Coordinates of C-alpha atoms in Angstrom, one line a residue:
Chain A
M1 CA 100.9 -87.7 -42.7
K2 CA 101.8 -83.9 -43.6
Y3 CA 100.7 -82.1 -46.7
M4 CA 101.6 -79.0 -48.5
L5 CA 98.7 -77.4 -50.3
L6 CA 100.0 -75.2 -52.8
I7 CA 97.0 -72.7 -53.8
Y8 CA 97.1 -71.5 -57.5
T9 CA 95.2 -68.8 -58.8
D10 CA 94.5 -66.7 -61.8
P11 CA 94.9 -63.3 -60.9
E12 CA 92.3 -62.4 -64.2
A13 CA 89.8 -64.9 -62.8
A14 CA 89.7 -64.0 -59.0
P15 CA 87.1 -62.0 -57.6
V16 CA 88.2 -58.5 -57.7
A17 CA 88.6 -56.3 -54.6
G18 CA 85.5 -54.3 -53.6
T19 CA 83.0 -56.4 -55.2
P20 CA 80.4 -58.5 -53.1
E21 CA 82.0 -61.7 -54.7
F22 CA 85.1 -60.9 -53.0
D23 CA 84.1 -60.1 -49.7
L24 CA 82.1 -63.6 -50.0
T25 CA 85.4 -65.3 -51.2
H26 CA 87.2 -63.6 -48.1
H27 CA 84.6 -64.8 -45.8
R28 CA 85.0 -68.4 -47.1
W29 CA 88.7 -68.5 -46.3
M30 CA 88.2 -67.3 -42.9
T31 CA 85.6 -69.8 -42.6
Y32 CA 88.2 -72.4 -44.5
T33 CA 90.9 -71.6 -42.0
D34 CA 88.8 -71.8 -38.9
D35 CA 87.5 -75.3 -39.9
L36 CA 91.2 -76.3 -40.3
A37 CA 92.3 -75.1 -37.4
A38 CA 89.0 -76.2 -35.4
T39 CA 89.5 -80.3 -36.9
G40 CA 93.4 -80.0 -35.8
T41 CA 94.3 -80.4 -39.3
L42 CA 96.3 -77.2 -39.8
V43 CA 99.7 -77.2 -39.0
A44 CA 100.8 -73.7 -41.0
G45 CA 99.1 -71.3 -43.6
D46 CA 99.5 -68.2 -45.3
A47 CA 98.6 -65.8 -48.1
L48 CA 101.5 -64.7 -50.2
Q49 CA 101.7 -61.1 -51.6
S50 CA 101.2 -61.0 -55.3
A51 CA 103.7 -62.6 -57.9
E52 CA 104.7 -59.3 -59.1
T53 CA 106.4 -58.7 -56.0
A54 CA 108.5 -62.2 -56.2
T55 CA 112.4 -62.3 -56.5
T56 CA 114.0 -65.3 -57.8
V57 CA 117.5 -65.9 -56.7
R58 CA 120.0 -68.7 -58.0
V59 CA 123.9 -69.0 -57.7
R60 CA 125.3 -70.2 -60.8
S61 CA 129.6 -70.6 -61.1
G62 CA 129.7 -68.8 -57.7
D63 CA 127.6 -65.7 -59.0
R64 CA 124.5 -64.8 -57.4
L65 CA 121.7 -64.2 -60.1
T66 CA 118.5 -62.2 -58.8
T67 CA 115.8 -61.6 -61.1
D68 CA 112.3 -59.9 -60.9
G69 CA 109.3 -62.1 -60.8
P70 CA 108.3 -65.7 -59.8
F71 CA 110.4 -68.9 -60.8
A72 CA 107.8 -69.9 -63.7
E73 CA 105.9 -67.6 -65.6
T74 CA 102.4 -69.2 -65.7
K75 CA 99.1 -67.8 -65.9
E76 CA 98.2 -69.2 -62.4
M77 CA 100.3 -67.8 -59.6
L78 CA 101.4 -69.4 -56.3
G79 CA 99.1 -67.4 -54.1
G80 CA 99.3 -69.0 -50.8
Y81 CA 99.5 -72.4 -49.0
Y82 CA 98.2 -74.4 -45.9
L83 CA 100.2 -77.2 -44.3
I84 CA 98.0 -80.2 -42.9
D85 CA 98.3 -82.9 -41.2
V86 CA 95.7 -85.8 -42.1
A87 CA 95.6 -89.7 -42.6
G88 CA 96.4 -89.8 -46.1
L89 CA 96.1 -88.7 -49.6
D90 CA 92.1 -88.9 -49.8
E91 CA 91.6 -86.6 -46.9
A92 CA 94.2 -84.1 -48.4
I93 CA 92.1 -84.1 -51.4
E94 CA 89.1 -83.8 -49.4
W95 CA 90.3 -80.4 -47.8
A96 CA 91.9 -79.2 -51.3
E97 CA 88.5 -79.6 -53.0
R98 CA 87.0 -77.4 -50.3
M99 CA 89.3 -74.5 -50.9
P100 CA 87.4 -71.4 -51.8
N101 CA 89.5 -70.8 -55.2
I102 CA 88.9 -74.4 -56.3
T103 CA 86.3 -73.3 -59.1
Y104 CA 88.5 -70.5 -60.6
G105 CA 92.0 -72.0 -59.5
S106 CA 93.7 -75.2 -58.3
V107 CA 95.5 -76.8 -55.7
E108 CA 98.3 -78.8 -55.7
V109 CA 98.7 -81.3 -53.0
R110 CA 102.2 -82.5 -52.1
P111 CA 103.1 -84.9 -49.6
V112 CA 106.0 -83.7 -47.1
M113 CA 109.2 -85.6 -47.0
D114 CA 109.4 -87.6 -43.6
F115 CA 113.1 -87.6 -42.8
L116 CA 112.5 -88.9 -39.3
G117 CA 110.1 -91.6 -40.2
D118 CA 107.8 -90.3 -37.2
G119 CA 104.8 -89.8 -39.8
G120 CA 105.8 -86.5 -40.9
Chain B
M1 CA 100.9 -130.9 -59.3
A2 CA 102.1 -127.4 -60.9
A3 CA 99.0 -127.2 -62.7
A4 CA 97.3 -127.4 -59.4
V5 CA 99.5 -124.8 -57.8
A6 CA 99.1 -122.5 -60.9
A7 CA 95.2 -122.7 -60.5
A8 CA 95.3 -122.2 -56.5
G9 CA 97.4 -119.1 -57.3
R10 CA 95.6 -117.8 -60.1
S11 CA 92.0 -117.9 -58.0
E12 CA 93.6 -116.9 -54.9
W13 CA 96.0 -114.0 -56.0
T14 CA 93.9 -111.1 -55.6
R15 CA 92.4 -112.0 -52.1
I16 CA 95.9 -112.9 -50.7
V17 CA 97.5 -109.5 -52.2
A18 CA 94.5 -107.8 -50.9
T19 CA 94.8 -108.7 -47.8
L20 CA 98.4 -108.4 -47.1
A21 CA 98.5 -105.1 -48.7
R22 CA 96.1 -103.6 -46.3
D23 CA 98.1 -104.9 -43.4
L24 CA 101.6 -103.9 -44.7
G25 CA 100.6 -100.9 -46.8
D26 CA 103.0 -102.1 -49.4
L27 CA 102.1 -103.6 -52.7
D28 CA 105.6 -104.9 -53.7
L29 CA 106.2 -106.9 -50.3
A30 CA 102.5 -108.2 -50.6
E31 CA 102.8 -109.2 -54.1
D32 CA 106.4 -111.1 -53.5
A33 CA 105.3 -112.5 -50.4
T34 CA 102.1 -114.3 -52.3
Q35 CA 105.0 -114.9 -55.1
D36 CA 106.8 -116.9 -52.4
A37 CA 103.9 -118.6 -51.1
I38 CA 103.1 -119.9 -54.9
A39 CA 106.8 -121.1 -55.4
E40 CA 106.8 -122.9 -51.9
A41 CA 103.6 -124.6 -52.6
L42 CA 105.1 -126.4 -55.5
T43 CA 107.5 -128.4 -53.3
A44 CA 105.4 -128.6 -50.3
W45 CA 102.5 -129.8 -52.0
A46 CA 104.3 -132.6 -53.9
R47 CA 105.3 -134.0 -50.6
T48 CA 102.2 -133.8 -49.0
G49 CA 99.6 -133.3 -51.5
I50 CA 97.3 -130.6 -51.8
P51 CA 95.9 -128.8 -48.9
D52 CA 92.0 -129.1 -47.7
R53 CA 92.0 -125.4 -48.1
P54 CA 94.6 -124.2 -50.6
G55 CA 93.6 -120.7 -50.3
A56 CA 94.3 -120.6 -46.2
W57 CA 97.4 -122.4 -46.9
L58 CA 98.6 -119.8 -49.2
T59 CA 97.7 -117.2 -47.3
T60 CA 99.1 -118.2 -44.4
V61 CA 102.5 -118.7 -46.1
A62 CA 102.3 -115.6 -47.5
R63 CA 101.9 -113.7 -44.4
R64 CA 104.9 -115.7 -42.8
R65 CA 107.3 -114.6 -45.8
A66 CA 106.0 -111.3 -45.5
I67 CA 106.9 -111.4 -42.1
D68 CA 110.4 -112.8 -42.9
R69 CA 111.1 -110.0 -45.4
L70 CA 110.0 -107.3 -43.2
R71 CA 112.2 -108.5 -40.5
R72 CA 115.0 -108.4 -42.9
N73 CA 114.3 -104.7 -44.0
A74 CA 116.2 -102.7 -41.6
M75 CA 114.8 -99.4 -43.8
R76 CA 111.5 -99.7 -42.7
S77 CA 111.0 -98.1 -39.1
D78 CA 107.5 -99.4 -38.6
R79 CA 108.5 -103.3 -39.1
E80 CA 107.9 -104.1 -35.5
E81 CA 104.6 -102.6 -35.5
V82 CA 103.6 -104.2 -39.1
V83 CA 104.9 -107.8 -38.1
A84 CA 102.6 -107.3 -34.5
R85 CA 99.8 -106.5 -36.9
L86 CA 100.1 -109.5 -39.1
E87 CA 101.0 -112.2 -36.4
A88 CA 97.6 -110.9 -34.7
R89 CA 95.7 -111.3 -38.0
E90 CA 96.7 -114.9 -38.0
A91 CA 96.1 -115.8 -34.6
S92 CA 92.7 -114.4 -34.8
E93 CA 92.1 -116.2 -38.0
V94 CA 90.2 -113.4 -39.2
P95 CA 89.0 -114.1 -42.9
T96 CA 89.8 -111.7 -45.9
T97 CA 86.8 -109.5 -46.5
Q98 CA 85.3 -108.4 -49.4
D99 CA 86.5 -104.9 -48.3
D100 CA 90.0 -106.1 -48.6
Q101 CA 89.9 -106.4 -52.4
L102 CA 87.7 -103.4 -53.1
A103 CA 90.3 -101.3 -51.4
L104 CA 93.1 -103.0 -53.6
I105 CA 91.4 -102.3 -56.8
L106 CA 90.3 -98.9 -56.0
T107 CA 94.1 -98.2 -54.9
C108 CA 95.1 -99.3 -58.2
C109 CA 92.6 -97.2 -59.9
H110 CA 93.1 -94.1 -57.7
P111 CA 92.6 -91.0 -59.9
A112 CA 95.6 -89.5 -58.5
L113 CA 97.5 -92.1 -60.4
A114 CA 98.4 -91.7 -64.2
P115 CA 95.5 -93.5 -66.4
E116 CA 98.3 -95.8 -67.8
A117 CA 99.8 -96.6 -64.5
R118 CA 96.3 -97.7 -63.3
I119 CA 96.1 -100.0 -66.1
A120 CA 99.3 -101.7 -65.3
L121 CA 99.1 -101.9 -61.8
T122 CA 95.6 -103.3 -62.3
L123 CA 96.9 -106.2 -64.3
R124 CA 99.8 -106.7 -61.9
S125 CA 98.4 -106.3 -58.7
V126 CA 94.6 -107.2 -58.9
A127 CA 94.8 -109.8 -61.6
G128 CA 98.1 -111.1 -61.2
L129 CA 99.7 -111.0 -64.5
S130 CA 103.4 -110.9 -64.5
T131 CA 105.3 -107.7 -65.5
P132 CA 106.7 -109.6 -68.7
E133 CA 103.1 -110.4 -69.8
I134 CA 101.7 -106.9 -69.3
A135 CA 104.4 -105.5 -71.3
R136 CA 104.1 -107.9 -73.9
A137 CA 100.3 -107.3 -74.0
F138 CA 101.1 -103.3 -74.6
L139 CA 103.9 -103.6 -76.9
V140 CA 106.4 -101.7 -74.6
P141 CA 109.8 -103.1 -73.6
E142 CA 109.6 -104.9 -70.3
A143 CA 112.0 -102.3 -68.5
T144 CA 109.5 -99.9 -69.2
M145 CA 106.7 -101.4 -68.0
A146 CA 108.8 -102.8 -64.9
Q147 CA 109.6 -98.6 -64.2
R148 CA 106.1 -97.6 -64.7
L149 CA 105.0 -100.2 -61.9
V150 CA 107.9 -99.0 -59.9
R151 CA 106.7 -95.3 -60.1
A152 CA 102.9 -96.2 -59.5
K153 CA 104.0 -98.1 -56.2
R154 CA 106.3 -95.4 -54.8
K155 CA 103.4 -92.8 -55.4
I156 CA 100.9 -95.0 -53.6
R157 CA 103.4 -95.3 -50.7
D158 CA 104.9 -91.6 -50.7
A159 CA 101.9 -89.7 -51.7
G160 CA 99.8 -91.6 -48.9
I161 CA 97.3 -93.3 -51.3
G162 CA 95.9 -95.5 -48.3
F163 CA 94.5 -99.0 -48.8
R164 CA 90.8 -98.0 -48.1
V165 CA 87.3 -98.4 -49.0
P166 CA 86.2 -94.5 -49.5
R167 CA 83.3 -92.9 -48.1
A168 CA 79.8 -93.0 -50.0
A169 CA 80.2 -89.4 -50.9
E170 CA 83.5 -90.2 -53.1
M171 CA 82.6 -93.7 -54.6
A172 CA 81.0 -92.6 -57.5
D173 CA 83.9 -90.9 -58.7
R174 CA 86.3 -93.6 -57.6
L175 CA 84.0 -96.4 -59.3
E176 CA 84.2 -94.5 -62.3
S177 CA 88.1 -94.7 -62.5
V178 CA 87.8 -98.1 -62.2
C179 CA 85.4 -99.1 -64.9
A180 CA 87.3 -96.7 -67.0
V181 CA 90.3 -98.6 -66.2
V182 CA 88.6 -102.1 -66.9
Y183 CA 87.1 -101.0 -70.2
L184 CA 90.5 -99.6 -71.3
V185 CA 92.2 -103.0 -70.6
F186 CA 89.4 -104.8 -72.5
N187 CA 89.6 -102.2 -75.8
E188 CA 93.3 -102.7 -75.4
G189 CA 92.7 -106.5 -76.1
Y190 CA 89.8 -106.0 -78.7
S191 CA 90.5 -103.2 -80.9
A192 CA 94.4 -103.7 -81.8
S193 CA 95.2 -105.5 -85.0
S194 CA 98.9 -106.1 -84.1
G195 CA 101.1 -107.7 -81.2
D196 CA 100.7 -111.0 -79.7
Q197 CA 97.3 -111.9 -80.7
L198 CA 96.7 -114.4 -78.0
L199 CA 97.9 -112.4 -75.3
R200 CA 95.7 -109.8 -76.7
T201 CA 92.4 -112.0 -76.5
D202 CA 93.6 -113.0 -72.7
L203 CA 93.4 -109.3 -71.9
C204 CA 89.6 -109.3 -72.8
D205 CA 89.2 -112.4 -70.7
E206 CA 91.0 -110.7 -67.9
A207 CA 88.9 -107.6 -68.1
I208 CA 85.5 -109.4 -68.1
R209 CA 86.9 -111.6 -64.9
L210 CA 87.7 -107.6 -63.2
G211 CA 84.2 -107.1 -64.2
Q212 CA 82.9 -110.1 -62.5
L213 CA 85.1 -109.4 -59.5
L214 CA 83.6 -106.0 -59.2
E215 CA 80.0 -107.5 -59.6
Q216 CA 81.0 -109.6 -56.4
L217 CA 82.3 -106.8 -54.5
L218 CA 79.8 -104.5 -55.2
P219 CA 76.6 -106.4 -55.8
G220 CA 73.6 -104.5 -57.2
E221 CA 75.7 -101.6 -58.8
A222 CA 74.0 -101.0 -62.3
E223 CA 77.1 -99.7 -63.9
V224 CA 79.3 -102.7 -63.0
V225 CA 76.8 -105.1 -64.6
G226 CA 76.4 -102.8 -67.5
L227 CA 80.3 -102.8 -68.2
T228 CA 80.5 -106.7 -67.7
A229 CA 77.4 -107.2 -70.0
L230 CA 79.1 -104.7 -72.7
M231 CA 82.4 -106.4 -72.6
Q232 CA 80.7 -109.8 -72.9
L233 CA 78.5 -108.8 -75.5
T234 CA 81.4 -107.2 -77.7
H235 CA 83.5 -110.4 -77.0
S236 CA 80.8 -112.6 -78.2
R237 CA 81.6 -111.4 -81.8
R238 CA 85.5 -112.0 -81.5
A239 CA 85.5 -115.0 -83.9
T240 CA 83.4 -113.3 -86.7
R241 CA 84.9 -109.5 -86.9
L242 CA 87.8 -110.4 -89.0
D243 CA 87.6 -112.8 -92.0
D244 CA 90.2 -115.2 -93.1
R245 CA 92.0 -112.4 -94.7
G246 CA 91.9 -110.2 -91.7
E247 CA 89.3 -108.1 -93.7
L248 CA 86.8 -106.2 -91.5
V249 CA 83.5 -107.9 -91.4
L250 CA 80.4 -105.5 -90.5
L251 CA 77.9 -106.5 -88.1
D252 CA 75.5 -107.1 -90.9
Q253 CA 77.5 -109.3 -92.6
Q254 CA 78.8 -111.3 -89.8
D255 CA 78.0 -115.1 -89.6
R256 CA 75.4 -114.8 -86.1
S257 CA 75.7 -118.5 -85.8
R258 CA 79.5 -118.1 -84.9
W259 CA 78.6 -115.5 -82.2
D260 CA 79.5 -116.8 -78.9
H261 CA 76.0 -117.5 -77.4
D262 CA 77.0 -118.5 -74.1
L263 CA 78.6 -115.4 -73.7
I264 CA 75.4 -113.3 -75.1
A265 CA 73.3 -115.3 -72.7
A266 CA 75.5 -114.7 -69.7
A267 CA 75.2 -111.0 -70.3
V268 CA 71.8 -110.8 -70.9
A269 CA 71.0 -112.7 -67.9
R270 CA 73.0 -110.3 -65.8
L271 CA 71.3 -107.4 -67.5
D272 CA 67.9 -108.7 -66.6
G273 CA 68.9 -109.6 -63.1
T274 CA 70.0 -106.0 -62.2
P275 CA 67.9 -103.5 -62.9
P276 CA 69.1 -100.2 -64.5
D277 CA 69.6 -96.6 -62.1
D278 CA 66.7 -94.2 -62.5
T279 CA 69.5 -92.3 -64.5
I280 CA 71.0 -94.6 -66.7
G281 CA 74.9 -94.8 -66.9
P282 CA 77.2 -94.9 -70.2
Y283 CA 78.0 -98.3 -69.8
R284 CA 74.5 -99.8 -68.9
A285 CA 73.2 -97.8 -71.9
Q286 CA 75.9 -99.2 -74.2
A287 CA 75.1 -102.7 -72.9
E288 CA 71.3 -102.2 -73.5
I289 CA 72.2 -101.3 -77.2
A290 CA 74.7 -104.0 -77.7
R291 CA 72.1 -106.5 -76.2
C292 CA 69.8 -105.0 -79.4
H293 CA 72.3 -106.1 -81.7
A294 CA 73.3 -109.6 -79.9
V295 CA 70.0 -111.1 -79.6
A296 CA 68.7 -110.1 -83.1
A297 CA 68.5 -113.6 -85.3
S298 CA 69.2 -111.5 -88.4
P299 CA 70.2 -107.9 -89.3
A300 CA 66.9 -107.4 -90.3
E301 CA 65.5 -108.5 -87.2
T302 CA 67.2 -106.0 -85.5
D303 CA 65.0 -103.7 -83.3
W304 CA 66.2 -100.6 -84.5
T305 CA 63.5 -98.4 -82.4
A306 CA 64.7 -99.9 -79.5
I307 CA 68.2 -98.8 -80.4
V308 CA 67.4 -95.3 -81.2
E309 CA 65.5 -94.9 -77.9
R310 CA 68.9 -96.3 -75.8
Y311 CA 70.8 -94.0 -77.7
R312 CA 68.9 -91.0 -76.5
A313 CA 69.4 -92.6 -73.1
L314 CA 73.3 -92.9 -73.6
L315 CA 73.3 -89.1 -74.8
G316 CA 72.0 -88.2 -71.6
A317 CA 74.6 -89.8 -70.1
V318 CA 77.6 -89.0 -72.2
D319 CA 77.7 -85.5 -73.8
S320 CA 80.0 -86.8 -76.8
P321 CA 80.0 -86.0 -80.7
V322 CA 81.0 -89.6 -81.2
V323 CA 77.6 -91.1 -79.6
A324 CA 75.6 -88.4 -81.5
L325 CA 77.1 -89.5 -84.8
N326 CA 76.0 -93.3 -84.0
A327 CA 72.5 -92.3 -82.6
A328 CA 72.3 -90.5 -86.5
V329 CA 73.0 -93.6 -88.0
A330 CA 70.6 -95.7 -85.8
K331 CA 67.8 -92.9 -86.7
S332 CA 68.8 -93.4 -90.6
M333 CA 67.6 -97.1 -89.6
V334 CA 64.2 -96.5 -88.6
E335 CA 63.3 -92.9 -90.3
G336 CA 65.7 -93.8 -93.6
P337 CA 68.8 -92.6 -94.9
G338 CA 67.6 -88.9 -95.6
A339 CA 66.6 -88.6 -91.9
G340 CA 70.1 -90.0 -91.0
L341 CA 71.9 -87.6 -93.4
A342 CA 70.3 -84.5 -91.8
A343 CA 71.4 -85.6 -88.5
I344 CA 75.0 -86.2 -89.5
D345 CA 75.0 -82.9 -91.4
A346 CA 73.8 -81.0 -88.3
L347 CA 76.3 -82.7 -86.4
A348 CA 78.9 -82.0 -89.3
A349 CA 78.4 -78.3 -88.8
T350 CA 79.6 -78.1 -85.1
G351 CA 82.9 -78.9 -86.9
D352 CA 83.7 -81.0 -83.9
L353 CA 84.2 -84.3 -86.0
D354 CA 85.5 -83.0 -88.9
E355 CA 89.0 -85.2 -88.3
Y356 CA 87.0 -88.1 -87.6
H357 CA 86.8 -90.6 -90.5
L358 CA 83.6 -92.5 -89.3
L359 CA 81.9 -89.3 -89.8
H360 CA 82.9 -89.2 -93.4
S361 CA 82.0 -93.1 -93.9
A362 CA 78.8 -92.7 -92.2
R363 CA 77.7 -89.9 -94.4
A364 CA 79.2 -91.6 -97.8
D365 CA 77.1 -94.5 -96.6
L366 CA 74.0 -92.5 -96.4
L367 CA 74.7 -90.7 -99.5
R368 CA 75.2 -94.1 -101.6
R369 CA 71.9 -95.5 -100.2
L370 CA 70.2 -91.9 -101.3
D371 CA 71.9 -92.9 -104.7
R372 CA 74.0 -89.8 -104.7
P373 CA 77.1 -91.5 -105.8
V374 CA 79.1 -88.7 -106.5
E375 CA 78.8 -86.9 -103.1
A376 CA 79.4 -90.2 -101.8
A377 CA 82.7 -90.6 -103.7
A378 CA 84.0 -87.5 -102.3
A379 CA 82.8 -88.2 -98.8
Y380 CA 84.8 -91.9 -98.8
R381 CA 88.1 -90.1 -100.2
R382 CA 87.5 -87.8 -97.1
A383 CA 87.1 -90.8 -95.0
L384 CA 90.2 -92.5 -96.4
A385 CA 92.4 -89.2 -95.9
L386 CA 91.7 -89.5 -92.4
V387 CA 91.6 -93.3 -91.3
G388 CA 94.4 -95.2 -89.7
T389 CA 94.5 -99.0 -89.4
S390 CA 94.4 -101.1 -92.4
P391 CA 91.6 -103.2 -92.2
E392 CA 89.4 -100.0 -92.5
R393 CA 91.4 -98.4 -95.1
R394 CA 90.8 -101.5 -97.4
F395 CA 87.0 -101.9 -96.8
L396 CA 86.6 -98.0 -97.5
E397 CA 88.5 -98.6 -100.6
R398 CA 86.5 -101.2 -101.7
R399 CA 83.4 -99.0 -101.2
L400 CA 85.0 -95.9 -103.0
A401 CA 85.6 -98.3 -105.8
E402 CA 81.7 -99.4 -105.7
V403 CA 80.2 -95.9 -105.7
A404 CA 82.9 -95.2 -108.2
G405 CA 81.1 -97.8 -110.4
T406 CA 84.3 -99.8 -111.2
V407 CA 83.4 -103.1 -109.3
T408 CA 80.2 -105.2 -108.5
P409 CA 78.7 -104.3 -105.2
I410 CA 80.2 -105.9 -102.2
G411 CA 76.7 -106.3 -101.0
P412 CA 74.0 -104.6 -99.0
S413 CA 75.2 -102.4 -95.8
I414 CA 73.1 -101.8 -93.4
A415 CA 75.7 -100.8 -91.0
E416 CA 79.2 -99.1 -91.6
P417 CA 81.4 -99.4 -89.1
L418 CA 80.0 -97.3 -86.5
H419 CA 76.8 -98.5 -84.2
F420 CA 78.2 -102.1 -83.2
G421 CA 77.0 -102.4 -80.1
G422 CA 80.3 -101.5 -78.1
V423 CA 79.8 -98.3 -78.8
P424 CA 83.3 -96.4 -79.3
V425 CA 82.6 -93.4 -77.0
D426 CA 86.4 -92.7 -77.2
G427 CA 86.1 -92.9 -81.0
S428 CA 88.3 -96.3 -80.9
P429 CA 87.0 -98.5 -83.9
T430 CA 84.6 -101.1 -83.2
S431 CA 83.2 -103.9 -85.4

């Protein structure tokens, strides 16, 4: 089954660039991504630019409404994602648990909808 | 015949649903097919008599009905594959393993499900209660309970919560969730004073049965043994905790001859049969405290020194101010009300339990015993301002009247409604 791991982090709680913690965390992300790839689990994954760069778009009554900022104002921001392919939720949770931000951020695990019935 | 079918269905339910669920990956279908088999047994067994192995008969029929239902369901793209799996299982006559049942329970209690969904699913799929029965026991409309079950099953299916026994590393976390669900079922039956009383007692029996099933599936697991013993020890006092008028009877006032001594013996035997782990868990620690109360022939013969020691162990396992409060009261039984009051005042200073009526009623009781009636009355009034259920309220009102000197004392109390064996780690009222 495919799962989207949505990575949320409070920028205030994250390590700051230029500190040893930042370098260590960066290294951990690289290792983590390598592990996902090496086990054949990784389908896709990206880090996103900060939430200040976000633009939210809606169309209401035919008019396009474009607003600055993310869809929901929360302390924890969506900072990136991985799309993984694993046997089931327990395995997806295990990968989420290993994510470098897990001690100061959170990861939402969402199964990907399977339209074709081919196991996603 | 109906009784024989009901008995077989009851005792075989978990095993059949578990084996089908694992092959089907679908709880609804597993339950429906099991239900079909039980219904079919009513007519078939009336004709042919009860088969030699009723469980095997029911399993075979349930599996066939599952295949029928699958073949009719064009929506399932994997149906041929699943039918083949079921047919292979039937041909090979592989007996159900304990793992199937363990996988079923662990799935129903999966932490990815909402707590109330775990409880409902466990009662439906593992214990085999009907949706209306569960709805009545939890005082919610049947439609609400049905909806809760539908949502939970949908999440199991759509989120890919597999019917599997987790790896050893995951097991501790998962077992904790299972124990919590079973204990919540028990407390729901035990502590509520409203609703269908008979059904609520059934919930206690059901929870104890689930505890015993877990013991079979995970032999030697000290926390599971502790949980089952704790429930049995608490349940052994069911006949004496309220008097004829529905008033709360404190532990030291209860007629111990009316405790269920068979249940106490069963609990003590299972505790003695499985030694606790090096680091004692919360259920085991609570069971050991409950045991001290249960085996005391009279309140005066209670081994409070042992209880204080076990509270220390419990505090090591659960960092809870409610447990610390109970420990302070136990301390007062060994070192006197002055020492108990000092411990409670230290706890009160943290402010964590300021809104908790039992803190104030325990303080009040110690002040009363120290012959400080004015302060005691103030503490009883504070407790009364916070208390919820009516039997506890009436008890506190009687005590307040007593310290205020308006009525004759209602008898000595060595135990306010606090440390009655089943320690309310979650703060639920016990007696």
